[in-house]
C-alpha positions as protocol buffer text, in pm:
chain_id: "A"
residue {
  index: 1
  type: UNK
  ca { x: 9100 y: 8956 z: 10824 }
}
residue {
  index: 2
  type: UNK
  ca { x: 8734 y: 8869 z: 10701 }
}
residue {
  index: 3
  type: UNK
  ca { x: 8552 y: 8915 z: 10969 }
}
residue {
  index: 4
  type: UNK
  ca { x: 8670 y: 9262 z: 11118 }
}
residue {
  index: 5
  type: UNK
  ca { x: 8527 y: 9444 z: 10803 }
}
residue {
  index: 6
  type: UNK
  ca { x: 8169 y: 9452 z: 10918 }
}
residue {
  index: 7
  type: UNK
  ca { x: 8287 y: 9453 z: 11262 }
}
residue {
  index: 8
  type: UNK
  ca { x: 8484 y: 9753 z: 11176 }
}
residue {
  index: 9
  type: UNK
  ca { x: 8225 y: 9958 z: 10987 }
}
residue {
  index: 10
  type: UNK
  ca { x: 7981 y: 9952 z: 11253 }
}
residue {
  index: 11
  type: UNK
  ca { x: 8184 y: 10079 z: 11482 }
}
residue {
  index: 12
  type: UNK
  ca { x: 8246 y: 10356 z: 11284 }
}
residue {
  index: 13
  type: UNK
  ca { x: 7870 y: 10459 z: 11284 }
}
residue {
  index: 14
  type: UNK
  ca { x: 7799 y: 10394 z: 11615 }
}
residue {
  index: 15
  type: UNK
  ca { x: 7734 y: 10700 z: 11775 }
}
residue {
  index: 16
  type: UNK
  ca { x: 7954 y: 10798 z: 12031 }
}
residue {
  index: 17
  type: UNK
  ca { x: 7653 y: 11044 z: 12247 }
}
residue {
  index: 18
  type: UNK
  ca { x: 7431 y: 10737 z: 12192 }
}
residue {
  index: 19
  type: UNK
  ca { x: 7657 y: 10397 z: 12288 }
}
residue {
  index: 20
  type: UNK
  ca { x: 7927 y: 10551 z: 12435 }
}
residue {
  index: 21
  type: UNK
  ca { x: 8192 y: 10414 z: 12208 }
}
residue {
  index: 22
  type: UNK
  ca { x: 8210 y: 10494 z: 11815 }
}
residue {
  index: 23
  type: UNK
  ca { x: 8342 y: 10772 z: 11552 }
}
residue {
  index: 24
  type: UNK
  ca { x: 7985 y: 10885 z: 11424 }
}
residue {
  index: 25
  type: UNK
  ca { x: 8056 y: 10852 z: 11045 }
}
residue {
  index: 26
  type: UNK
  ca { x: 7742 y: 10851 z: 10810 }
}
residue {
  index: 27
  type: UNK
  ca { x: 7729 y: 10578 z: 10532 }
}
residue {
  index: 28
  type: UNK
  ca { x: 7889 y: 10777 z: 10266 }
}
residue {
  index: 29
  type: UNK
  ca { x: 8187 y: 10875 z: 10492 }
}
residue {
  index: 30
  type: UNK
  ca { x: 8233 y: 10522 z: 10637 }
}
residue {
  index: 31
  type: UNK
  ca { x: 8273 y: 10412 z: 10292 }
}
residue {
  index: 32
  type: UNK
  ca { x: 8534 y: 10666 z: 10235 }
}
residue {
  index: 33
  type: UNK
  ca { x: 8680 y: 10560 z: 10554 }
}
residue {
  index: 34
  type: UNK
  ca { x: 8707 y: 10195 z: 10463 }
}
residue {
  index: 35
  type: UNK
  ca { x: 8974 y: 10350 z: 10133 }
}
residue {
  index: 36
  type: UNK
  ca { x: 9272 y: 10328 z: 10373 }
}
residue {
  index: 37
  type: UNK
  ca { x: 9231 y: 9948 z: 10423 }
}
residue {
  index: 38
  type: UNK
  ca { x: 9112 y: 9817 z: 10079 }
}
residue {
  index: 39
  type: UNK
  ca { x: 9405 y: 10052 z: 9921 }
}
residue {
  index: 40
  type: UNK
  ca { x: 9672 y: 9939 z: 10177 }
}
residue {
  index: 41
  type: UNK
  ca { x: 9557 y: 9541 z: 10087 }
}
residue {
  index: 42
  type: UNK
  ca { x: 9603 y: 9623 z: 9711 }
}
residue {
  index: 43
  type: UNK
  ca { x: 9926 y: 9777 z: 9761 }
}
residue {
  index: 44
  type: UNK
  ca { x: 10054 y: 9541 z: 9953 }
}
residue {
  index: 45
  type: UNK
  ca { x: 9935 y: 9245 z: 9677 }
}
residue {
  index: 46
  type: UNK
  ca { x: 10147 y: 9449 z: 9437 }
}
residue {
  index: 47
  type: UNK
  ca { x: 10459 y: 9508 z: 9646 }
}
residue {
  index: 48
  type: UNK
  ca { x: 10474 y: 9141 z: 9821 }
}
residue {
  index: 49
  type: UNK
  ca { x: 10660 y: 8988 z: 9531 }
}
residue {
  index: 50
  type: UNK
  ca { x: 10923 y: 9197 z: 9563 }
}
residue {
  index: 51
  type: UNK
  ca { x: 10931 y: 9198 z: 9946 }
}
residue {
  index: 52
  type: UNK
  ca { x: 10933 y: 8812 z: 9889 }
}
residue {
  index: 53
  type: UNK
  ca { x: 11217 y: 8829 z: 9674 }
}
residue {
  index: 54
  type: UNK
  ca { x: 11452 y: 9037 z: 9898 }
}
residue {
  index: 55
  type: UNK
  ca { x: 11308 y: 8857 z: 10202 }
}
residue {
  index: 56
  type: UNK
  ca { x: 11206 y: 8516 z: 10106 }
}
residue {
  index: 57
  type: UNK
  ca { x: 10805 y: 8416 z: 10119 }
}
residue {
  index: 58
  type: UNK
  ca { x: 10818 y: 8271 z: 10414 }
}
residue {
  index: 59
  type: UNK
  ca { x: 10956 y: 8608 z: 10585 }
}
residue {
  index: 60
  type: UNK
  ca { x: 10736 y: 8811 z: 10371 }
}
residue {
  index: 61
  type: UNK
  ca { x: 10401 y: 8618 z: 10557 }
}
residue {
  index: 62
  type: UNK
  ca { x: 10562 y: 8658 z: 10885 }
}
residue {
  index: 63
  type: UNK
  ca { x: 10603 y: 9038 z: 10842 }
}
residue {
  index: 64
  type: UNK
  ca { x: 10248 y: 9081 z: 10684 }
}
residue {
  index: 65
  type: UNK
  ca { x: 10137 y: 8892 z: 10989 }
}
residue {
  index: 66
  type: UNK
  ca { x: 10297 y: 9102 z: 11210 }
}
residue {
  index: 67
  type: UNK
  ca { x: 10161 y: 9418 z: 10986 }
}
residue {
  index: 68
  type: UNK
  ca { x: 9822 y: 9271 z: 11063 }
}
residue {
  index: 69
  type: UNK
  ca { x: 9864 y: 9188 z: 11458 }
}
residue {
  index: 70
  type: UNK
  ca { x: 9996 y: 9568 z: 11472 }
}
residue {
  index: 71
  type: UNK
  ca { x: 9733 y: 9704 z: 11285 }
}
residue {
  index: 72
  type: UNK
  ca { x: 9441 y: 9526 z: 11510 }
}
residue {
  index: 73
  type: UNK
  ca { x: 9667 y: 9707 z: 11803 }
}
residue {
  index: 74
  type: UNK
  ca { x: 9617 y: 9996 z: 11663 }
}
residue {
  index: 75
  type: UNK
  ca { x: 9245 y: 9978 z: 11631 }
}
residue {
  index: 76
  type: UNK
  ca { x: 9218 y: 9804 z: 11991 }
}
residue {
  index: 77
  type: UNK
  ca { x: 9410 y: 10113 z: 12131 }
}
residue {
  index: 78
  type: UNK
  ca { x: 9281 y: 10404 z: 11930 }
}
residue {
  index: 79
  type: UNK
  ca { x: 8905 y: 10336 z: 11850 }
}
residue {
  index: 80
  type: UNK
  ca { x: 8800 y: 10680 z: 11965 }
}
residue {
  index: 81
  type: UNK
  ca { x: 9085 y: 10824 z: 11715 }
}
residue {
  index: 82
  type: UNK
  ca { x: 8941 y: 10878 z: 11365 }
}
residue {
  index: 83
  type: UNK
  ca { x: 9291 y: 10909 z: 11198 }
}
residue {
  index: 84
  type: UNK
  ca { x: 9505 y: 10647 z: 11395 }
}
residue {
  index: 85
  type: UNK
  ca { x: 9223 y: 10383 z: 11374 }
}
residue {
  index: 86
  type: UNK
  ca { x: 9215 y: 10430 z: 10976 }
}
residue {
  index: 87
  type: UNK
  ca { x: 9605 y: 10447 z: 11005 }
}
residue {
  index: 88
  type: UNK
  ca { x: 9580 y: 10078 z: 11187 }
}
residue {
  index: 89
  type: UNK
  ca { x: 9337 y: 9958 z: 10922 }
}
residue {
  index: 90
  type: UNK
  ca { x: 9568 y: 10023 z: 10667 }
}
residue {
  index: 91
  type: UNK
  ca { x: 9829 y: 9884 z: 10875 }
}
residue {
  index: 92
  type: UNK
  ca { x: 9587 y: 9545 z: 10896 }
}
residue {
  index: 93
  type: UNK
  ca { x: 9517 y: 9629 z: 10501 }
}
residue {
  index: 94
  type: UNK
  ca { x: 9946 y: 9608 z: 10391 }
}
residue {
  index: 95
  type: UNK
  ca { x: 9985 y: 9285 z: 10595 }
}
residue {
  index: 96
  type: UNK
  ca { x: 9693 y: 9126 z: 10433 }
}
residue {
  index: 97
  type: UNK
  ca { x: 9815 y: 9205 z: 10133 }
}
residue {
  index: 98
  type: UNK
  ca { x: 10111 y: 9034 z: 10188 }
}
residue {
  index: 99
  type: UNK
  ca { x: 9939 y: 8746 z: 10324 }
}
residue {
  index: 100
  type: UNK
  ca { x: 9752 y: 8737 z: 9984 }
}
residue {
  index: 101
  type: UNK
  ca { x: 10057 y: 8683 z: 9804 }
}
residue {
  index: 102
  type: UNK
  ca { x: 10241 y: 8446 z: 10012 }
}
residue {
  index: 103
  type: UNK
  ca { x: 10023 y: 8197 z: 10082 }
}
residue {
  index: 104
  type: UNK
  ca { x: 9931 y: 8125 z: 9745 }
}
residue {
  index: 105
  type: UNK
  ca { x: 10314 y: 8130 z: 9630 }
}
residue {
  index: 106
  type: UNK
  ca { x: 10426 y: 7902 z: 9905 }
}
residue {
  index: 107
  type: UNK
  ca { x: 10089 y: 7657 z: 9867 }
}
residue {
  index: 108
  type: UNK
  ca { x: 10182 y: 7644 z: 9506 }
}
residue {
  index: 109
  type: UNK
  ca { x: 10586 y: 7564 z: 9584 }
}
residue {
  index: 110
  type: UNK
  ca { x: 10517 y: 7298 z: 9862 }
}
residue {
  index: 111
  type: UNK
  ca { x: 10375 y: 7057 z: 9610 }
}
residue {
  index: 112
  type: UNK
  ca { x: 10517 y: 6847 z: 9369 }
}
residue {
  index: 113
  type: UNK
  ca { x: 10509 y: 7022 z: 9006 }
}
residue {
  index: 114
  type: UNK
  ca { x: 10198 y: 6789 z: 8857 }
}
residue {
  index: 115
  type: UNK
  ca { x: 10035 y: 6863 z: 9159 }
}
residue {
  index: 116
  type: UNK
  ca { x: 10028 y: 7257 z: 9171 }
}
residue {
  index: 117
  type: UNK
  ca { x: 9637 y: 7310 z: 9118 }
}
residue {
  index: 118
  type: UNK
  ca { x: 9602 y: 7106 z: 9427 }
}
residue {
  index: 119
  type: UNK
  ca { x: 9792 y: 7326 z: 9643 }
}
residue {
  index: 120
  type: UNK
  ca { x: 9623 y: 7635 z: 9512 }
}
residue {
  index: 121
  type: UNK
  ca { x: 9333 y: 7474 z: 9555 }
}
residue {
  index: 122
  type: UNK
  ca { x: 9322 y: 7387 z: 9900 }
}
residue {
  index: 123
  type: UNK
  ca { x: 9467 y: 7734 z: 9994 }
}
residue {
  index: 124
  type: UNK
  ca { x: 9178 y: 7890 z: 9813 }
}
residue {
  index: 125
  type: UNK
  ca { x: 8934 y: 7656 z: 10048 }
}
residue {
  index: 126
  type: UNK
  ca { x: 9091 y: 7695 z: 10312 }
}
residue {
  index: 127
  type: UNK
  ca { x: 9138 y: 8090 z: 10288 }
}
residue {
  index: 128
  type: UNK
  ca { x: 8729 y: 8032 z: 10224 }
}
residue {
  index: 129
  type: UNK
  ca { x: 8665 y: 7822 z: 10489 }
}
residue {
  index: 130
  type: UNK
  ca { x: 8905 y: 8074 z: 10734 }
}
residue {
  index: 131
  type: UNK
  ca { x: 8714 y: 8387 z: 10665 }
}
residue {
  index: 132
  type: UNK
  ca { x: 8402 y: 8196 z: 10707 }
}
residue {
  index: 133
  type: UNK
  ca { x: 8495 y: 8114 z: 11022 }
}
residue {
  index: 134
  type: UNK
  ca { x: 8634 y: 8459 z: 11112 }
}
residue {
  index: 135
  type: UNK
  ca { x: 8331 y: 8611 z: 11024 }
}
residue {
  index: 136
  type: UNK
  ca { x: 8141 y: 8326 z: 11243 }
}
residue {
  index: 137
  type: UNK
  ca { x: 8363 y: 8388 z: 11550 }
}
residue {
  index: 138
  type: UNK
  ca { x: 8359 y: 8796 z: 11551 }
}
residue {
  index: 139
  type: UNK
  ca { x: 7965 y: 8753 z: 11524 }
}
residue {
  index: 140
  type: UNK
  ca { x: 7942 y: 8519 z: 11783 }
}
residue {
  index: 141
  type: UNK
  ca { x: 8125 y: 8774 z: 12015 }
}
residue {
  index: 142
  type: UNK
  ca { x: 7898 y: 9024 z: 11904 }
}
residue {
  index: 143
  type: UNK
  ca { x: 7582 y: 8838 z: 12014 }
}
residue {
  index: 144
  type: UNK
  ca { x: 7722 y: 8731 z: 12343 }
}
residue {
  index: 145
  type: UNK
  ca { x: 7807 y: 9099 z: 12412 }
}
residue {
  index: 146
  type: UNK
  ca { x: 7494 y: 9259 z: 12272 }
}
residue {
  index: 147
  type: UNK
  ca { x: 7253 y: 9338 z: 12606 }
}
residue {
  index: 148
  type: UNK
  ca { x: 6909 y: 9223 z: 12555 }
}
residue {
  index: 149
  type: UNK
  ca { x: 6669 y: 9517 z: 12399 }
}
residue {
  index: 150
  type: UNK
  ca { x: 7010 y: 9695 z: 12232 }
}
residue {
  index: 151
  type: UNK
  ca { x: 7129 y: 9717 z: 11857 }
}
residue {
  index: 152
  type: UNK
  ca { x: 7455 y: 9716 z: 11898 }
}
residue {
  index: 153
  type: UNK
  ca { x: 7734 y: 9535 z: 12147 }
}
residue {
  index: 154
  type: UNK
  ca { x: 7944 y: 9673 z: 12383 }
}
residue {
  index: 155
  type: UNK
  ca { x: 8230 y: 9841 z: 12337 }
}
residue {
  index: 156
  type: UNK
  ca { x: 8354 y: 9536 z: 12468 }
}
residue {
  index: 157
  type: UNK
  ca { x: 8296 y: 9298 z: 12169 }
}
residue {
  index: 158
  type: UNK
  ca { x: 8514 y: 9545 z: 11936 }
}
residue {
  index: 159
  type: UNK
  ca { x: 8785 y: 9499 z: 12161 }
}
residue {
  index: 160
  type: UNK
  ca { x: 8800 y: 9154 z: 12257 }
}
residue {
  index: 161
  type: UNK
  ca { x: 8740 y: 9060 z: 11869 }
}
residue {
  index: 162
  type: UNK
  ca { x: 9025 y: 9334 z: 11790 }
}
residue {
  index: 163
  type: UNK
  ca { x: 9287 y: 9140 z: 12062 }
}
residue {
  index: 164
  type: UNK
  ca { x: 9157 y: 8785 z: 11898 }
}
residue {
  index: 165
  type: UNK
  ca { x: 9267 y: 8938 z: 11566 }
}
residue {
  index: 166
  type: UNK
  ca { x: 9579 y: 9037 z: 11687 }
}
residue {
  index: 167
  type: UNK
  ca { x: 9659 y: 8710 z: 11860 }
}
residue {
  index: 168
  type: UNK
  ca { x: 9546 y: 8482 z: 11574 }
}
residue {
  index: 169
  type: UNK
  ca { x: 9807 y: 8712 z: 11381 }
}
residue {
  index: 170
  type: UNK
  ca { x: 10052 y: 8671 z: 11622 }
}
residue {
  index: 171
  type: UNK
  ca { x: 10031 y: 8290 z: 11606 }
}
residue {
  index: 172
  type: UNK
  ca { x: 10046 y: 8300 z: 11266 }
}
residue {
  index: 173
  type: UNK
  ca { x: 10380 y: 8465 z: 11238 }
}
residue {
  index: 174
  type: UNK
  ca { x: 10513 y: 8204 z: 11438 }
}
residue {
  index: 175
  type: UNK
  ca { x: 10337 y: 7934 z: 11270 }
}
residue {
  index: 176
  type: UNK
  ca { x: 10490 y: 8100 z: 10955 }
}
residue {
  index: 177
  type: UNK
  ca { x: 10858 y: 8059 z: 11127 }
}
residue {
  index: 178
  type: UNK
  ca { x: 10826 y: 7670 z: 11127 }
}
residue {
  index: 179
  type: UNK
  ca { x: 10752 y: 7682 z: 10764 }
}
residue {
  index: 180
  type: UNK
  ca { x: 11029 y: 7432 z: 10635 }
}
residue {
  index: 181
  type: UNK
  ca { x: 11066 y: 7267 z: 10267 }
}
residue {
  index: 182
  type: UNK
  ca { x: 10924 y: 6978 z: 10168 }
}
residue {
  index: 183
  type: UNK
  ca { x: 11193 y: 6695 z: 10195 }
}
residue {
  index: 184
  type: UNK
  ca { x: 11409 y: 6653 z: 9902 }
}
residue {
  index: 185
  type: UNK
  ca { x: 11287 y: 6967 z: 9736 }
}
residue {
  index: 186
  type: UNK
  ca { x: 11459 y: 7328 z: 9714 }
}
residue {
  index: 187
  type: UNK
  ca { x: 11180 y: 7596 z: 9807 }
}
residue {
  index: 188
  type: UNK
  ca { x: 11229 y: 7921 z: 9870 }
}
residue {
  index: 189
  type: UNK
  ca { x: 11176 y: 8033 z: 10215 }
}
């Protein structure tokens, strides 16, 4: 979820008479264009508890994974597409959002009481240690699919980093399924 921000900014200020692929925004309106996502995440942050509570937590981080894995879709399929590829960022924005929420609630119910700022410890690291290495894999296929002598990758890295996304998603929806309660203890989910 990390890693796609830069990814995705860039592509929006490639020019599209220059590289062949891109929407041509200047800074100022790629900013702009980055609202959709950073507004869908916050929204979704404030709605996932009560999602969660009509749904369960566990359900709630399947569905924002799913939100997530269509959103990259969405990007993959409409790049050239101003308006759907913001729509599919804020698509990818609501599911992380939801992702923020219930990770940290079920990290923090998986544990035993005394042991509470361990769980949301290690789901801090790890979300840490996660977008590090998102960030590390979507550059690494942006080097491998930059030509010699050009500033910017193919079209080519944007999409195969937008189908990792979506697949990594994916997984983690069903990943999210096997989610069961610690034995001997009544969590919700």
């Amino acid at each position: 979820m990390i890693g796609l921000q830069v990814a995705n900014a860039v592509c929006m200020g490639t020019a599209p008479s220059a590289f062949g692929y891109g929407l041509g925004l200047d800074p100022f309106a790629i900013a702009v264009a980055m609202l959709p996502n950073l507004l869908a995440l916050a929204l979704g942050a404030l709605i996932a508890p009560a999602v969660a509570a009509a749904i369960t937590d566990r359900l709630t981080l399947v569905t924002g994974s799913l939100l997530m894995a269509a959103g990259y879709l969405l990007s993959l399929s409409f790049h050239g597409d101003l308006a759907v590829f913001l729509a599919g960022t804020a698509v990818a924005g609501l599911g992380t959002g939801f992702l923020q929420h219930s990770t940290r609630t079920l990290a923090v119910e998986c544990v035993p009481r005394d042991r509470t700022s361990v769980g949301s410890g290690i789901n801090e690291l790890l979300i840490n240690v996660g977008g590090s290495l998102g960030a590390a894999a979507v550059l690494t296929v942006f080097a491998s699919r930059t030509p010699a002598g050009r500033p910017l990758p193919e079209l080519s890295a944007y999409t195969l980093s937008w189908t990792v996304c979506a697949l990594v998603s994916v997984a983690g929806a069903a990943i999210a399924l096997l989610y069961r309660a610690p034995r001997g203890e009544e969590v919700r989910g």
